[in-house]
Short mmCIF file of C-alpha atoms and ligand atoms in Angstrom, two decimals:
data_model
loop_
_atom_site.label_atom_id
_atom_site.label_comp_id
_atom_site.label_asym_id
_atom_site.label_seq_id
_atom_site.Cartn_x
_atom_site.Cartn_y
_atom_site.Cartn_z
CA MET A 14 4.04 -40.78 21.19
CA PRO A 15 3.35 -42.02 24.79
CA SER A 16 0.79 -44.83 24.93
CA SER A 17 -1.58 -42.72 27.05
CA THR A 18 -2.41 -39.13 26.43
CA VAL A 19 -4.55 -36.57 28.25
CA VAL A 20 -6.30 -33.84 26.37
CA VAL A 21 -6.15 -30.34 27.84
CA LEU A 22 -9.02 -28.37 26.31
CA THR A 23 -8.47 -24.68 26.81
CA ASP A 24 -9.54 -21.32 25.38
CA ASN A 25 -6.41 -19.69 26.63
CA ILE A 26 -3.08 -21.50 25.72
CA ASP A 27 -1.03 -19.38 28.03
CA ARG A 28 -3.19 -20.10 30.99
CA GLY A 29 -3.10 -23.82 30.21
CA HIS A 30 0.73 -23.95 30.31
CA ASP A 31 1.06 -25.11 33.97
CA LEU A 32 -1.68 -27.65 33.55
CA CYS A 33 0.07 -29.08 30.46
CA GLU A 34 3.39 -29.30 32.33
CA ALA A 35 1.63 -31.15 35.15
CA VAL A 36 0.06 -33.58 32.69
CA ARG A 37 3.41 -34.18 30.92
CA MET A 38 4.81 -35.56 34.20
CA MET A 39 2.28 -38.36 33.99
CA ALA A 40 1.30 -38.87 30.35
CA GLY A 41 1.44 -37.40 26.85
CA CYS A 42 -0.42 -34.07 26.60
CA ARG A 43 -2.49 -32.97 23.61
CA VAL A 44 -3.71 -29.36 23.77
CA ALA A 45 -6.99 -28.65 21.97
CA ASP A 46 -9.04 -25.61 21.43
CA VAL A 47 -12.82 -25.14 21.30
CA GLU A 48 -12.93 -25.73 17.47
CA GLU A 49 -11.79 -29.32 18.02
CA GLN A 50 -14.22 -31.90 16.44
CA TRP A 51 -12.99 -34.92 18.53
CA LEU A 52 -12.86 -37.20 15.45
CA ASN A 53 -9.79 -39.08 16.72
CA LEU A 54 -9.35 -39.81 20.47
CA GLU A 55 -6.60 -42.43 20.30
CA PRO A 56 -4.67 -42.83 22.61
CA VAL A 57 -6.52 -40.39 24.87
CA VAL A 58 -7.32 -41.64 28.43
CA GLY A 59 -8.91 -38.55 29.96
CA VAL A 60 -9.72 -34.88 29.39
CA ILE A 61 -9.32 -31.67 31.48
CA ALA A 62 -11.38 -28.86 30.12
CA ASP A 63 -10.55 -25.30 31.12
CA VAL A 64 -12.92 -23.22 29.05
CA ALA A 65 -15.65 -20.68 29.86
CA LEU A 66 -19.01 -22.48 29.68
CA GLU A 67 -20.78 -19.15 29.22
CA ARG A 68 -19.41 -18.96 25.68
CA PRO A 69 -21.61 -20.77 23.09
CA ASN A 70 -18.71 -22.27 21.12
CA SER A 71 -17.09 -23.62 24.28
CA ARG A 72 -20.33 -25.17 25.35
CA ARG A 73 -20.90 -26.80 21.95
CA CYS A 74 -17.31 -28.19 22.00
CA LEU A 75 -17.90 -29.65 25.49
CA GLN A 76 -21.24 -31.12 24.40
CA ARG A 77 -19.51 -32.93 21.53
CA LEU A 78 -16.74 -34.04 23.87
CA THR A 79 -18.87 -35.39 26.69
CA VAL A 80 -20.67 -37.65 24.25
CA ARG A 81 -17.37 -39.06 23.01
CA CYS A 82 -16.03 -39.43 26.57
CA ARG A 83 -19.16 -41.31 27.68
CA ASP A 84 -18.84 -43.71 24.71
CA ARG A 85 -15.27 -44.41 25.67
CA ARG A 86 -15.94 -44.46 29.50
CA MET A 87 -13.30 -41.74 29.78
CA PRO A 88 -13.23 -39.20 32.63
CA LEU A 89 -13.65 -35.51 31.78
CA ILE A 90 -12.79 -32.98 34.49
CA TYR A 91 -14.16 -29.45 34.15
CA LEU A 92 -12.31 -26.56 35.74
CA THR A 93 -14.53 -23.65 36.63
CA ARG A 94 -13.30 -20.15 37.26
CA THR A 95 -16.54 -18.84 38.56
CA GLY A 96 -18.18 -21.79 40.46
CA THR A 97 -21.63 -20.24 40.12
CA ASP A 98 -24.68 -22.43 40.52
CA ALA A 99 -25.51 -21.91 36.83
CA VAL A 100 -22.14 -23.18 35.70
CA LEU A 101 -22.24 -26.22 38.07
CA ARG A 102 -25.74 -27.11 36.89
CA GLU A 103 -24.61 -26.75 33.20
CA ALA A 104 -21.60 -29.03 33.89
CA GLY A 105 -23.88 -31.56 35.50
CA ASN A 106 -26.32 -31.53 32.67
CA LEU A 107 -23.50 -32.05 30.13
CA GLY A 108 -22.46 -35.22 31.98
CA ILE A 109 -19.05 -33.97 33.07
CA THR A 110 -17.37 -36.48 35.43
CA ALA A 111 -16.04 -34.04 38.05
CA CYS A 112 -15.98 -30.26 38.41
CA PHE A 113 -13.18 -28.43 40.29
CA SER A 114 -12.24 -24.83 40.95
CA ALA A 115 -9.33 -23.74 38.73
CA LEU A 116 -8.55 -21.04 41.26
CA ALA A 117 -8.44 -23.25 44.33
CA MET A 118 -6.69 -26.34 42.95
CA GLU A 119 -3.00 -26.65 41.89
CA PRO A 120 -2.48 -28.16 38.37
CA ARG A 121 -0.74 -31.22 39.83
CA THR A 122 -3.69 -31.82 42.20
CA VAL A 123 -6.12 -31.64 39.23
CA VAL A 124 -4.02 -34.08 37.24
CA ALA A 125 -3.75 -36.45 40.21
CA ALA A 126 -7.54 -36.35 40.58
CA LEU A 127 -7.95 -37.23 36.89
CA PHE A 128 -5.65 -40.23 37.23
CA ARG A 129 -7.43 -41.44 40.28
CA LEU A 130 -10.44 -41.74 38.05
CA ILE A 131 -8.45 -43.36 35.23
CA ALA A 132 -6.49 -45.89 37.27
CA PRO A 133 -7.83 -46.04 40.78
CA ALA A 134 -5.65 -49.02 41.71
CA LYS A 135 -2.40 -47.13 41.10
CA THR A 136 -0.80 -44.34 43.02
CA THR A 137 0.13 -41.13 41.29
CA THR A 138 3.77 -41.90 41.84
CA ASP A 139 3.42 -45.33 40.23
CA LEU A 140 1.90 -43.76 37.17
CA LEU A 141 4.49 -41.01 37.01
CA VAL A 142 7.38 -43.43 37.29
CA GLU A 143 5.85 -45.77 34.66
CA HIS A 144 5.20 -42.90 32.29
CA ASN A 145 8.85 -41.69 32.61
CA PHE A 146 10.10 -45.22 32.15
CA GLU A 147 8.21 -45.38 28.89
CA LEU A 148 9.76 -42.08 27.72
CA VAL A 149 13.28 -43.11 28.69
CA GLY A 150 12.88 -46.56 27.26
CA SER A 151 11.56 -45.43 23.92
CA THR A 152 14.26 -42.79 23.67
CA PHE A 153 16.91 -45.36 24.42
CA SER A 154 15.55 -47.79 21.82
CA GLU A 155 15.49 -45.08 19.21
CA MET A 156 19.10 -44.17 20.03
CA PHE A 157 20.15 -47.84 19.82
CA ASP A 158 18.34 -48.39 16.50
CA THR A 159 20.11 -45.39 14.98
CA ALA A 160 23.46 -46.70 16.28
CA ARG A 161 23.01 -49.84 14.21
CA SER A 162 23.66 -47.65 11.22
CA GLY A 163 26.92 -46.57 12.75
CA SER A 164 25.96 -43.19 14.03
CA LEU A 165 23.81 -41.57 16.76
CA ASP A 166 21.90 -38.35 17.53
CA MET A 167 22.97 -36.88 20.88
CA GLU A 168 19.79 -34.85 20.92
CA THR A 169 17.78 -38.09 21.18
CA VAL A 170 19.95 -39.16 24.06
CA ASN A 171 19.38 -35.87 25.83
CA GLU A 172 15.58 -36.39 25.82
CA ALA A 173 16.00 -39.28 28.21
CA ILE A 174 17.76 -37.28 30.93
CA GLY A 175 14.90 -35.13 32.24
CA PRO A 176 12.43 -38.12 32.62
CA LEU A 177 15.11 -40.23 34.24
CA LEU A 178 15.86 -37.60 36.88
CA VAL A 179 12.16 -36.87 37.49
CA ALA A 180 11.42 -40.57 37.99
CA ILE A 181 14.29 -40.99 40.52
CA ARG A 182 13.39 -37.79 42.36
CA GLU A 183 9.67 -38.43 42.61
CA GLY A 184 9.65 -42.22 43.09
CA GLY A 185 13.05 -42.93 44.61
CA LEU A 186 15.88 -45.08 43.17
CA ASP A 187 14.54 -48.45 44.31
CA ARG A 188 11.19 -48.19 42.69
CA TRP A 189 12.80 -47.02 39.45
CA ILE A 190 15.38 -49.82 39.47
CA THR A 191 12.63 -52.40 40.05
CA LEU A 192 10.83 -51.17 36.94
CA ILE A 193 13.98 -51.28 34.88
CA GLN A 194 14.86 -54.77 36.09
CA ALA A 195 11.45 -56.03 34.90
CA HIS A 196 12.16 -55.02 31.26
CA ASP A 197 12.93 -57.94 28.94
CA ASP A 198 15.64 -56.30 26.77
CA THR A 199 19.05 -57.08 28.28
CA THR A 200 20.87 -54.14 26.71
CA LEU A 201 18.17 -51.65 27.45
CA ARG A 202 17.95 -52.94 31.01
CA HIS A 203 21.70 -52.67 31.52
CA CYS A 204 22.20 -49.19 30.07
CA LEU A 205 19.25 -47.67 31.93
CA LEU A 206 20.55 -49.21 35.12
CA VAL A 207 24.04 -47.82 34.61
CA ALA A 208 22.60 -44.35 33.75
CA SER A 209 20.39 -44.46 36.86
CA TYR A 210 23.14 -45.52 39.28
CA VAL A 211 25.41 -42.89 37.74
CA ALA A 212 22.64 -40.24 38.22
CA HIS A 213 21.92 -41.29 41.78
CA PHE A 214 25.70 -41.30 42.59
CA ALA A 215 26.21 -37.89 40.99
CA ILE A 216 23.23 -36.51 43.09
CA TYR A 217 24.72 -38.12 46.22
CA LEU A 218 28.15 -36.62 45.56
CA GLY A 219 26.49 -33.21 45.02
CA LEU A 220 28.00 -32.74 41.58
CA PRO A 221 26.96 -29.60 39.61
CA SER A 222 24.05 -30.28 37.21
CA SER A 223 26.26 -29.94 34.17
CA GLU A 224 28.59 -32.75 35.39
CA ARG A 225 25.63 -34.82 36.44
CA THR A 226 24.11 -34.48 32.95
CA THR A 227 27.38 -35.41 31.29
CA LEU A 228 27.57 -38.49 33.48
CA ILE A 229 24.04 -39.55 32.72
CA ARG A 230 24.66 -39.08 28.97
CA ALA A 231 27.81 -41.23 29.30
CA GLY A 232 25.78 -43.87 31.19
CA LEU A 233 23.14 -44.00 28.48
CA VAL A 234 25.59 -44.35 25.59
CA HIS A 235 28.52 -46.18 27.19
CA ASP A 236 27.52 -49.54 25.63
CA VAL A 237 26.21 -48.16 22.31
CA GLY A 238 28.93 -50.23 20.55
CA LYS A 239 26.80 -53.26 21.38
CA ALA A 240 24.50 -52.14 18.55
CA LEU A 241 27.14 -53.47 16.22
CA ILE A 242 27.74 -56.82 18.03
CA PRO A 243 25.98 -59.81 16.33
CA LEU A 244 22.77 -60.73 18.23
CA SER A 245 23.92 -64.34 18.48
CA VAL A 246 26.78 -63.06 20.78
CA LEU A 247 24.91 -60.14 22.40
CA ASN A 248 21.88 -62.19 23.49
CA LYS A 249 23.49 -65.62 23.92
CA PRO A 250 21.55 -67.35 26.70
CA GLY A 251 24.79 -68.68 28.32
CA LYS A 252 28.42 -67.81 29.00
CA LEU A 253 30.47 -66.59 26.09
CA ASP A 254 33.37 -68.70 24.79
CA SER A 255 36.75 -66.99 24.27
CA SER A 256 36.13 -66.02 20.66
CA GLU A 257 32.69 -64.69 21.44
CA MET A 258 34.11 -62.79 24.42
CA ALA A 259 36.75 -61.23 22.08
CA THR A 260 33.91 -60.14 19.78
CA MET A 261 31.91 -58.71 22.70
CA ARG A 262 34.93 -56.77 23.94
CA THR A 263 35.05 -54.84 20.67
CA HIS A 264 31.96 -52.93 21.77
CA ALA A 265 33.96 -50.32 23.71
CA ALA A 266 36.03 -49.23 20.67
CA LEU A 267 32.96 -49.58 18.39
CA GLY A 268 30.96 -47.34 20.71
CA TYR A 269 33.71 -44.74 20.56
CA GLU A 270 33.64 -44.85 16.74
CA ILE A 271 29.86 -44.46 16.65
CA LEU A 272 30.08 -41.40 18.87
CA ALA A 273 33.05 -39.97 16.96
CA ALA A 274 31.05 -40.38 13.73
CA ALA A 275 28.15 -38.48 15.31
CA GLY A 276 30.51 -35.47 15.73
CA SER A 277 30.82 -32.84 18.46
CA VAL A 278 30.37 -35.31 21.30
CA ASP A 279 31.90 -34.22 24.65
CA PRO A 280 35.45 -35.72 24.91
CA ILE A 281 34.52 -36.89 28.47
CA ILE A 282 31.65 -39.01 26.93
CA LEU A 283 33.93 -40.31 24.20
CA ALA A 284 36.54 -41.34 26.85
CA ALA A 285 33.92 -42.90 29.09
CA THR A 286 32.54 -44.99 26.22
CA ARG A 287 35.93 -46.18 25.03
CA HIS A 288 37.47 -46.79 28.46
CA HIS A 289 34.69 -48.02 30.82
CA HIS A 290 36.31 -51.47 30.87
CA GLU A 291 39.79 -50.13 31.70
CA MET A 292 41.17 -51.02 35.18
CA LEU A 293 43.61 -49.00 37.23
CA ASP A 294 46.14 -51.82 37.21
CA GLY A 295 46.26 -51.92 33.45
CA SER A 296 44.34 -55.21 33.11
CA GLY A 297 41.35 -53.77 31.32
CA TYR A 298 40.52 -53.19 27.69
CA PRO A 299 40.68 -51.93 24.89
CA ASP A 300 43.83 -49.83 25.49
CA GLY A 301 45.26 -51.28 28.75
CA LEU A 302 45.29 -47.85 30.39
CA GLN A 303 46.67 -47.53 33.93
CA GLY A 304 46.11 -45.28 37.01
CA GLY A 305 46.28 -41.62 36.13
CA GLN A 306 45.50 -42.34 32.44
CA ILE A 307 41.92 -43.11 33.50
CA GLY A 308 39.84 -40.00 34.24
CA ASP A 309 37.40 -39.42 37.11
CA THR A 310 34.31 -39.86 35.05
CA VAL A 311 35.51 -43.12 33.60
CA ARG A 312 36.32 -44.43 37.16
CA LEU A 313 32.92 -43.50 38.43
CA LEU A 314 31.10 -44.93 35.36
CA THR A 315 33.09 -48.20 35.62
CA ILE A 316 31.98 -48.78 39.20
CA CYS A 317 28.30 -48.23 38.27
CA ASP A 318 28.72 -50.51 35.24
CA ILE A 319 30.15 -53.38 37.17
CA TYR A 320 27.50 -53.04 39.94
CA ALA A 321 24.73 -52.92 37.37
CA ALA A 322 26.06 -56.04 35.59
CA LEU A 323 26.33 -58.01 38.82
CA THR A 324 22.90 -57.14 40.07
CA GLU A 325 21.11 -57.75 36.74
CA ARG A 326 19.32 -61.00 35.99
CA ARG A 327 20.96 -62.87 33.18
CA PRO A 328 19.67 -65.99 31.39
CA TYR A 329 22.44 -68.08 32.94
CA ARG A 330 22.53 -66.79 36.49
CA PRO A 331 20.18 -65.09 39.05
CA PRO A 332 20.86 -61.46 40.02
CA MET A 333 23.38 -60.88 42.78
CA SER A 334 22.23 -59.16 45.97
CA GLN A 335 23.32 -55.65 46.87
CA THR A 336 25.59 -57.00 49.62
CA GLU A 337 27.29 -59.53 47.38
CA ALA A 338 27.79 -57.10 44.54
CA LEU A 339 29.32 -54.46 46.80
CA GLN A 340 31.59 -57.16 48.28
CA ILE A 341 32.90 -57.97 44.80
CA LEU A 342 33.48 -54.27 44.07
CA ARG A 343 35.38 -53.91 47.41
CA GLY A 344 37.41 -56.97 46.49
CA MET A 345 38.66 -55.56 43.18
CA THR A 346 41.76 -54.19 44.90
CA GLY A 347 44.07 -52.32 42.58
CA LYS A 348 41.52 -52.18 39.77
CA LEU A 349 39.05 -49.65 41.16
CA GLU A 350 39.52 -46.60 43.34
CA PRO A 351 38.75 -47.70 46.86
CA ALA A 352 37.48 -44.33 48.11
CA LEU A 353 35.10 -44.05 45.10
CA VAL A 354 33.87 -47.65 45.69
CA GLU A 355 33.08 -46.74 49.33
CA ALA A 356 31.29 -43.58 48.29
CA PHE A 357 29.26 -45.59 45.73
CA ALA A 358 28.38 -48.15 48.39
CA ALA A 359 27.27 -45.32 50.73
CA SER A 360 25.04 -43.88 47.97
CA ILE A 361 23.42 -47.28 47.33
CA GLU A 362 23.02 -48.25 50.99
CA GLY A 363 21.48 -44.82 51.61
FE1 FE2 B 401 30.66 -52.16 28.30
FE1 FE2 B 402 28.12 -51.65 30.50
#
């Protein structure tokens, strides 16, 4: 469950649908009806009530709720559909924080108003991006934990795709990348960066949504084999020696096996996971593939993977700048497809 949740109190579930969708962009959403007793308000941060105050049971519910909200210093927005003086007076008497017209205000505006009361120092976009990072991060961690047992549930992976795209669309790539870079788990940071660069590149290239989704899935799982690499090697705070490097390099084939064990995984994703360290000149691993043996998705993922690795902070070196990292990619003559590298550079340089 997300660490912050908004309660939508409604006496009409269908009518509350758009409001709930708007809330879910920013926080978890708990829908409650007028029979709710408000015994447990964790981890609720605010309430939007869309009920008819004229009805006695709605009024009683709101009375109980306003007391709890006041105790917790939590904002409660009341949406009125009539806006009569009597209703506004009643709302004021109950101690409701703010009263808006449900007919005049879009659900997203109502939710933005609630979050201005909850976190006045943050913009709506900051909160949206942070919330979606929490969703993507927890989904990735769940996926990675499952992978330690040698398998994986693609449905879990899929849950990260929507929030990742929403965060990039609403907040832009740079803001999203900054948030990921601040995370302390190296593997989570790397995989989310790769998935995000892949998503941004796919959008830039105008790929159809099904191809875009496949690429993001591949980005999220491409290093899942690292779940089976000893932590002493995976998180070593220094350069790996040759034997540790050999162990680390097994992650590509191990990842393939984890996905194969999961069953019915798209062959494109299987290939991307096994071959994202292959180079066009045959110098890569694990299979030493060359040129035409390496598919388009793999080529694209490999470029994003190298760029992410170069621009990440590591315990033993500072992150490389965008310019330096692109220079290295451009210098990998014979290993990467030059036209694709240039297209990637254009997508990043915007
Ligand atoms: Fe890798
Ligand atoms: Fe990687």
